[in-house]
PDB file of C-alpha atoms in Angstrom:
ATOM      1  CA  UNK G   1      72.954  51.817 141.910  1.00 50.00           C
ATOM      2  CA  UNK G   2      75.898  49.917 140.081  1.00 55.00           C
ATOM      3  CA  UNK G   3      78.142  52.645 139.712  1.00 60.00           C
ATOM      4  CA  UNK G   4      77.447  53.475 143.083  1.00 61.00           C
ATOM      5  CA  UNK G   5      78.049  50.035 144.280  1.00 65.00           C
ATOM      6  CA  UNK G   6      81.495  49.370 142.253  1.00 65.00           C
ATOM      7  CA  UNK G   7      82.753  53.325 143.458  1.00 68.00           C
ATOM      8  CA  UNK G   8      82.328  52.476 147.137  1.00 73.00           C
ATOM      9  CA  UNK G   9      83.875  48.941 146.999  1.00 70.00           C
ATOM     10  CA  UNK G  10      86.646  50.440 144.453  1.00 70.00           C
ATOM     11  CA  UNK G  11      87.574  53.306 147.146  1.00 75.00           C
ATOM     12  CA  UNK G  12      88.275  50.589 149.747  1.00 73.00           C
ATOM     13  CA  UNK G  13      90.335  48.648 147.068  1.00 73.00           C
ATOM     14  CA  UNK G  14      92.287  51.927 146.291  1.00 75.00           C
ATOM     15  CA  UNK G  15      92.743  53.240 149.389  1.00 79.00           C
ATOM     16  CA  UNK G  16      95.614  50.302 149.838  1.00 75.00           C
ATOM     17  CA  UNK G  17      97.566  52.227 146.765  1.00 77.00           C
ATOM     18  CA  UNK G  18      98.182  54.878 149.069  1.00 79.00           C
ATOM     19  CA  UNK G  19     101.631  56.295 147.973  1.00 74.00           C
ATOM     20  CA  UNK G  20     102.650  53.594 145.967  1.00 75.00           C
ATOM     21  CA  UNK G  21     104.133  54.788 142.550  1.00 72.00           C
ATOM     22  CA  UNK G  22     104.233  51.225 140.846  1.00 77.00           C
ATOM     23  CA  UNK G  23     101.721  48.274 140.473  1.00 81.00           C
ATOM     24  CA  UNK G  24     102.410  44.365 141.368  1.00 85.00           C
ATOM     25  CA  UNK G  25     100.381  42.112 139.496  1.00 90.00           C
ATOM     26  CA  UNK G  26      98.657  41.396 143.007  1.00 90.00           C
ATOM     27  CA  UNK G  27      97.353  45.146 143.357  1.00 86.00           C
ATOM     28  CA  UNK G  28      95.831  44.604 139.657  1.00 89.00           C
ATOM     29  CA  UNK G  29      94.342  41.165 140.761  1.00 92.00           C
ATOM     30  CA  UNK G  30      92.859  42.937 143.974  1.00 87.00           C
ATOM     31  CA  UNK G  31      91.502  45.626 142.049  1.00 85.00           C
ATOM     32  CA  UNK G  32      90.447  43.499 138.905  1.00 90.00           C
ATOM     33  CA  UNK G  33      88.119  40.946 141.284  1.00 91.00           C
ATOM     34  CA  UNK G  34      86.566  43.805 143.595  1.00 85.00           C
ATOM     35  CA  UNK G  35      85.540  45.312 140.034  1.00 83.00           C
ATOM     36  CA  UNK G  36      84.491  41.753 138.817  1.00 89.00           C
ATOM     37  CA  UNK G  37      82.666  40.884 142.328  1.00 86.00           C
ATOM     38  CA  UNK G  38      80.601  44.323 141.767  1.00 79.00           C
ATOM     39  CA  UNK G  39      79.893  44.338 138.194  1.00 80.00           C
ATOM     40  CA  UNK G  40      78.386  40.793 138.560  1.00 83.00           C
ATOM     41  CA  UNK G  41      76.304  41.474 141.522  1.00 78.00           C
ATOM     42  CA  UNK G  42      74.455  44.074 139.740  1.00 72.00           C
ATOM     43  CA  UNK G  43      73.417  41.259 137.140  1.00 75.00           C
ATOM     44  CA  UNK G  44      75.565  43.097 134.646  1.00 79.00           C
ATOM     45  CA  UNK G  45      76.592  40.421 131.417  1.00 85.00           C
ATOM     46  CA  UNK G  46      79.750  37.827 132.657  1.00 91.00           C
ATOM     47  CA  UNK G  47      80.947  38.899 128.982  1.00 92.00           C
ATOM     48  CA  UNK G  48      81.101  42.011 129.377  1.00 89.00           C
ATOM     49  CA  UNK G  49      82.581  42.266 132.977  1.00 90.00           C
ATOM     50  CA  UNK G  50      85.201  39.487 131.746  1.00 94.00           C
ATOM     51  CA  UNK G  51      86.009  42.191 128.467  1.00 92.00           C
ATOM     52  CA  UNK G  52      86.629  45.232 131.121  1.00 91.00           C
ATOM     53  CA  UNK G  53      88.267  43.252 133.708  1.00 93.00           C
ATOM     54  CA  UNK G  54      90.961  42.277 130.271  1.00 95.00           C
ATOM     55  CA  UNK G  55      91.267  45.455 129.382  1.00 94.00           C
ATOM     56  CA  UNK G  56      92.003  46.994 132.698  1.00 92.00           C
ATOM     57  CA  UNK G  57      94.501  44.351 133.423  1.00 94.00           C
ATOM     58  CA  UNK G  58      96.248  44.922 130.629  1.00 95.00           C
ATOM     59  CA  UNK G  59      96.548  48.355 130.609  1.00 94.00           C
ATOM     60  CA  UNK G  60      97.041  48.564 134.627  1.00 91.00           C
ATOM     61  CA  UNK G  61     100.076  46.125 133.910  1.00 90.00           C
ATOM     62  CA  UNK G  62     101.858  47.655 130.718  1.00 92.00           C
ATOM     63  CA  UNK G  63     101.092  51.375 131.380  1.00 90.00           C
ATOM     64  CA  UNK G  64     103.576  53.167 133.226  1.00 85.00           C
ATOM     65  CA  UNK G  65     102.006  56.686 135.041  1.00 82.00           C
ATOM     66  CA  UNK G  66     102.739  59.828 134.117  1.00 84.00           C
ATOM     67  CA  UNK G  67     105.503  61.463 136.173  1.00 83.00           C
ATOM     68  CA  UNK G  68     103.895  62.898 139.182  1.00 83.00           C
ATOM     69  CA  UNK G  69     100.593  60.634 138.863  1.00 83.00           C
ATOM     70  CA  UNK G  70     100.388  57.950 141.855  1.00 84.00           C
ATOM     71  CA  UNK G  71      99.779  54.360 141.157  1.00 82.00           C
ATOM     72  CA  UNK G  72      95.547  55.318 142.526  1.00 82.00           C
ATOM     73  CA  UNK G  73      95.041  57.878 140.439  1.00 86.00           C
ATOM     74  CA  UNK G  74      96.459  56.198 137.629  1.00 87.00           C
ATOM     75  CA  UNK G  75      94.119  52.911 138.103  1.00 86.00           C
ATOM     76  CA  UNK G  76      91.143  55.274 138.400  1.00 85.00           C
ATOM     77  CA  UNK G  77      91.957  56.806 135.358  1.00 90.00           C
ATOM     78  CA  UNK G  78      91.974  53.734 133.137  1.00 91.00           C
ATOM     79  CA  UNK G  79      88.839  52.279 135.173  1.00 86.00           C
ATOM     80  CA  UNK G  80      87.089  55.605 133.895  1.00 86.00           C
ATOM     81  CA  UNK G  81      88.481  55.298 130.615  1.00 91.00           C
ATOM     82  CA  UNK G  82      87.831  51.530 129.941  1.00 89.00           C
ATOM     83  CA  UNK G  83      83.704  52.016 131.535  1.00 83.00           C
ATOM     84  CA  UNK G  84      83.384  54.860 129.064  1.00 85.00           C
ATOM     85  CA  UNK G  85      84.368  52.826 125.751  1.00 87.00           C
ATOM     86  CA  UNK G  86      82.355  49.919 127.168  1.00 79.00           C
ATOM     87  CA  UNK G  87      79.146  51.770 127.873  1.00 75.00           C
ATOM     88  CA  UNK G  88      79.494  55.132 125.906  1.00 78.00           C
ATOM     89  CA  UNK G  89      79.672  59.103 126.833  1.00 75.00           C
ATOM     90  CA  UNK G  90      76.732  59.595 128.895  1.00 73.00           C
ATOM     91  CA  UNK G  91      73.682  60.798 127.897  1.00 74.00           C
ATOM     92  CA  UNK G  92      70.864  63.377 129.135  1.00 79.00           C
ATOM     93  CA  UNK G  93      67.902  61.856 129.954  1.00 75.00           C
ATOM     94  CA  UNK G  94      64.778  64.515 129.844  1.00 82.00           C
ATOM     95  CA  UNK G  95      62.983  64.974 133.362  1.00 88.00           C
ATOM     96  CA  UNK G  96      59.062  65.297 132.157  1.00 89.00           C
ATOM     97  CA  UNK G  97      56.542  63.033 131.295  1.00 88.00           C
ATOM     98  CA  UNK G  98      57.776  60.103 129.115  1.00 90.00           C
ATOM     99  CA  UNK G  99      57.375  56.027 128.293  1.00 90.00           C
ATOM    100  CA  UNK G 100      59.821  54.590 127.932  1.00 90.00           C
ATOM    101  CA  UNK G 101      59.730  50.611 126.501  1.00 90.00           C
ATOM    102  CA  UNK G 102      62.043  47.598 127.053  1.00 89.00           C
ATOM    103  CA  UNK G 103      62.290  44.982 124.204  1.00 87.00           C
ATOM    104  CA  UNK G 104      65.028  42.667 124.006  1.00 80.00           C
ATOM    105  CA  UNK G 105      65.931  38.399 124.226  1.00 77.00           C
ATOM    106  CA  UNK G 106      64.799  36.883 127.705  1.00 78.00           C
ATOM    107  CA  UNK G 107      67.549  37.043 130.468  1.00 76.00           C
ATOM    108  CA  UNK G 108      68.918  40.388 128.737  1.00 77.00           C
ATOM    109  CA  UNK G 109      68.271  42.420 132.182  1.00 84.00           C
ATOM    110  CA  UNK G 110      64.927  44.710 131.072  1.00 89.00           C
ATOM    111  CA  UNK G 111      63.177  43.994 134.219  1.00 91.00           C
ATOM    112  CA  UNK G 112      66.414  45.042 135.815  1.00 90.00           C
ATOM    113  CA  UNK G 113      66.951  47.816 133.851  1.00 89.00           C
ATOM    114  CA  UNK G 114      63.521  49.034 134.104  1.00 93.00           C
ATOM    115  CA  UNK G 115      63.781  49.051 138.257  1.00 94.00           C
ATOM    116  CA  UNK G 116      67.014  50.829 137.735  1.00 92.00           C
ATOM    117  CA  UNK G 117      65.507  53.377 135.339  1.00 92.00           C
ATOM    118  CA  UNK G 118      62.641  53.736 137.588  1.00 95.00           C
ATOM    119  CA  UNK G 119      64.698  54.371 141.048  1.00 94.00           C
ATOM    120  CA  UNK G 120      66.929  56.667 139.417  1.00 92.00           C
ATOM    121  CA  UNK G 121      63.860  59.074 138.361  1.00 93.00           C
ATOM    122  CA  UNK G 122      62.053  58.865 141.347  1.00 94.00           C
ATOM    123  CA  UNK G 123      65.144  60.036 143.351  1.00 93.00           C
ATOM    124  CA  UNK G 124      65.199  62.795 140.373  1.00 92.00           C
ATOM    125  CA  UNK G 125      61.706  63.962 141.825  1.00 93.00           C
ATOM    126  CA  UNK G 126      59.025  62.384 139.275  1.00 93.00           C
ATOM    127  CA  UNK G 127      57.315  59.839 139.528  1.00 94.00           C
ATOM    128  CA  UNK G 128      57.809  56.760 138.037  1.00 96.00           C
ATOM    129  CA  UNK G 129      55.869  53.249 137.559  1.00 96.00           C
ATOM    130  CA  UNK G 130      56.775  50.018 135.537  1.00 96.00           C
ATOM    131  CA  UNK G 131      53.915  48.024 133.648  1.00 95.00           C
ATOM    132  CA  UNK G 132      54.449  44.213 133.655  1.00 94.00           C
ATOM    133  CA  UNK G 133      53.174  42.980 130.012  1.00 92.00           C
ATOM    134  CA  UNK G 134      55.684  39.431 129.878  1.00 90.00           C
ATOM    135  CA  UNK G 135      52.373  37.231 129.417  1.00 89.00           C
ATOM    136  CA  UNK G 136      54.532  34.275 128.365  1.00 87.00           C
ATOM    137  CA  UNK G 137      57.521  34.121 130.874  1.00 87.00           C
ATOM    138  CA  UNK G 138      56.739  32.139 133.926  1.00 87.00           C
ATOM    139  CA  UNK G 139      57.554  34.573 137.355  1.00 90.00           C
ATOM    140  CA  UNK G 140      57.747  37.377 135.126  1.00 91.00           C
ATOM    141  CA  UNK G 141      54.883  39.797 136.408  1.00 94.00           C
ATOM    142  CA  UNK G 142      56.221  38.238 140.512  1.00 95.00           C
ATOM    143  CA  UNK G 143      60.337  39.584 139.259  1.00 94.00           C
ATOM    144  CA  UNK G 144      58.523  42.824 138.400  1.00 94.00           C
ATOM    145  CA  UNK G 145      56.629  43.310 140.925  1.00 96.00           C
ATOM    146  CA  UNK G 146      59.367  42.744 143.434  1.00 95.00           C
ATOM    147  CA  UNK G 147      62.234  45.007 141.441  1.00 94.00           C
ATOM    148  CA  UNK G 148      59.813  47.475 141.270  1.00 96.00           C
ATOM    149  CA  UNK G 149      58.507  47.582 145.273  1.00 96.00           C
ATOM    150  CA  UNK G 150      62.721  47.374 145.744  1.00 93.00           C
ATOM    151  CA  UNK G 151      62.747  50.564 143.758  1.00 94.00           C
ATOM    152  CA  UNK G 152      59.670  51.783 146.024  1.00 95.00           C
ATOM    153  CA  UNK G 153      57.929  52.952 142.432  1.00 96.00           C
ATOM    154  CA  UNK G 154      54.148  51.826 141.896  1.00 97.00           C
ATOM    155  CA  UNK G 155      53.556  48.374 139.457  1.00 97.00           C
ATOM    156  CA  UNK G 156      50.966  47.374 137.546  1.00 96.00           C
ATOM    157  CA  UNK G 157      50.279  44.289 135.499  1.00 95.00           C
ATOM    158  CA  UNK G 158      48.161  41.436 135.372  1.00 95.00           C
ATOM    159  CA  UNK G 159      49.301  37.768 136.125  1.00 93.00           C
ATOM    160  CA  UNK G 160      45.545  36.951 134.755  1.00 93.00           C
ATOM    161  CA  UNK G 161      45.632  38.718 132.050  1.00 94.00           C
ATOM    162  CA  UNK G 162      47.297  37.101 128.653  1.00 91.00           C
ATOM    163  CA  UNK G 163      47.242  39.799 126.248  1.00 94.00           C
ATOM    164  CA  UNK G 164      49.658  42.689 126.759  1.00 91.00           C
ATOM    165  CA  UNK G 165      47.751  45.440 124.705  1.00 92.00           C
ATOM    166  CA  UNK G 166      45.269  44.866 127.123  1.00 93.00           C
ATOM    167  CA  UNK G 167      47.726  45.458 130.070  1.00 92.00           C
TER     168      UNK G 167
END
């Protein structure tokens, strides 16, 4: 959902490279705040979308492309690179039967994640479903349940219920 997010709003953004073979600092701004604007709306950390938007700067500024290499492919290129060191080489996730659990600090993005993870396997052809068991966060099973009918994936929990094993 991100990635496809940030690649449509990106393709707009790089379309207006079109045949140039040099950057202004203006192009990198452009490009730097679409990537910023998209990042953020899919609730991903201010920290880390600040580090990546640094390091693409940077390297969009000093980096000269290689001979025969326009100035869009080149941006693309280091947009690619800099996502992979931030979030690692992708990984296979196994299609069949699994649970998968989310622990982490409050406001880290696992109710997020989770309706991610969930959306992306039911458009992979399972079926998935995401179990509220936050007993102590107020509006915790309501974000759930909402993220998860967003997803269109089947919720369960108990906003009566205090004990999670029991969930």
């Amino acid at each position: 959902m991100v990635l496809d997010d940030l690649g449509s709003s990106l393709r707009g953004t790089l379309d207006k490279l079109q045949g140039k073979t040099t950057l202004s600092e203006e192009d990198v701004e452009e490009i730097v705040k679409e990537i910023q604007r998209s990042l953020l709306s899919a609730d991903v950390d201010v920290d880390l979308v600040m580090e990546l938007s640094d390091s693409i700067r940077q390297r969009a500024l000093k980096e000269e492309p290689p001979a025969g290499t326009t100035a869009k492919d080149h941006v693309l290129k280091i947009v690619y690179e800099e996502m992979v060191d931030l979030v690692g080489e992708s990984t296979e996730l196994p299609l069949e039967d699994q649970t998968i659990m989310l622990a982490g600090l409050q406001g880290s993005g696992k109710t997020t994640s989770a309706a991610k993870m969930a959306w992306w396997f039911s458009k992979k052809g399972l079926r998935p479903a995401i179990i509220q068991t936050d007993t102590f966060r107020p509006g915790a099973y309501d974000q759930a349940k909402e993220m998860a009918e967003r997803a269109e994936v089947d919720f369960y929990g108990d906003p009566d219920n205090d004990d999670p094993v029991d969930i």
